[in-house]
Amino acid sequence: MLPFAFFMTNRDIEKYINDLQKNEADFKNQSIPVSENPGKRKSNINLWRRILLLRFFILSAFDFIHLYFYVRFRKKILRDKKIVYTAKNFCTLVDGKLEDRVVKPIFTKNILFINQSKEFYINKINNQKVFNLGGTVKLLSSFIRNESKLMRIFRAYSIVNNTIIKLLPYKQEIYMLWFYDLNSLSLVFSSHRDNISLIEVQHGSIINYPPYVKPAPVLIADVFYVKNHATIDYLKTHLCLNHNSRYKLIPYPKGNRKHVPGLHIFYASTIEFKGLHPVLKDFLANNKWPELHLTVRLHPREKEKEPIFKEQLDQYKINYEFDNSKNWLEGNFIENLIVVSPWSSTIEDSYDNGFITIVIDPVGKQRYNHLIDNKHCFYTNNLNTQIKELFKHY
């Protein structure tokens, strides 16, 4: 197979993108259903929201122009830069300021951040300027005709990104945090793909996650940074079966840990539930452990939902706290921690670092089936029973 997408028609690309998104959606729909009341939705956008949207378009347009001239006229400075496409969800809020949390274990200097989000404008990450392209993409997509909504956005990302990368004088390193969103796919299928060295940095679990299951028709990334050797083996036999990507490991942070008396549960949320997972709720409602201490770490896209979680947790007579550390592995000092999650990538991190890990959702069971060994990693829909069994053996 050819390494890039020159042999693929527009219809081929559209079909591939649609299949990726459909498979991911089908996978998530296997979760335990949670009833919710969506309430009434406003049909009209008020004046204030229109003003904010206009401001978003204007600021993004200035950023696009600024980036264009930066790439065109500051080539010597650009040569040493690593271009990182990111978004708010891949950052941590520290003292009111956003800090990158994904590429940090690999490098922290000489970064040019590009925010690809069509919803949020970011001024700074790591206290440095961010170039926001999402507003320009969103506006441009409204002028593209004779395409589906999905492909209008893809074409808009392609136009904006190609305008920039065709000016690159060197084989520039460009980092994406997941290949299967429309922005990253516009880079993968770019007509100027030869101008860049495309690198994916793992931000969640890859093994058994739908976008990575089937062999790709093109070279997705020149380099993959991943968390473990099992992920490398998986990529070689699945997504990258027909192409020769290179692989590098992301180092895990090291911390000093000790045994602390009591039952210490670390719950990592996912984004498919309105607050706590039903299995965890059932466990807390029937809790018989007097020395239970629960730590809750919210998924980045659930940070603003902390009041919902707090309201639910306050119904139970337990000691709990929220973990807002930059990295939960750095922030944890408890050796006998039990990590519980529906299907967060924290499951893989926990397993790799030797913690007892319990999966409590069918999606997680399918996704992490390769880890579930009933020795260090377990699946259950009855957390109380599972923990009782654990205490018999550990």
CSV table of C-alpha atoms in Angstrom, one decimal, residues 74-82 169-170 172:
chain,number,residue,atom,x,y,z
A,74,ARG,CA,9.8,33.0,11.1
A,75,LYS,CA,11.1,29.8,9.5
A,76,LYS,CA,14.4,29.7,11.5
A,77,ILE,CA,12.5,29.9,14.9
A,78,LEU,CA,9.9,27.5,13.7
A,79,ARG,CA,12.4,24.9,12.8
A,80,ASP,CA,13.0,24.0,16.4
A,81,LYS,CA,9.3,24.1,17.4
A,82,LYS,CA,7.1,21.1,18.0
A,169,PRO,CA,10.2,24.5,4.9
A,170,TYR,CA,11.3,21.5,6.9
A,172,GLN,CA,8.1,19.6,10.7
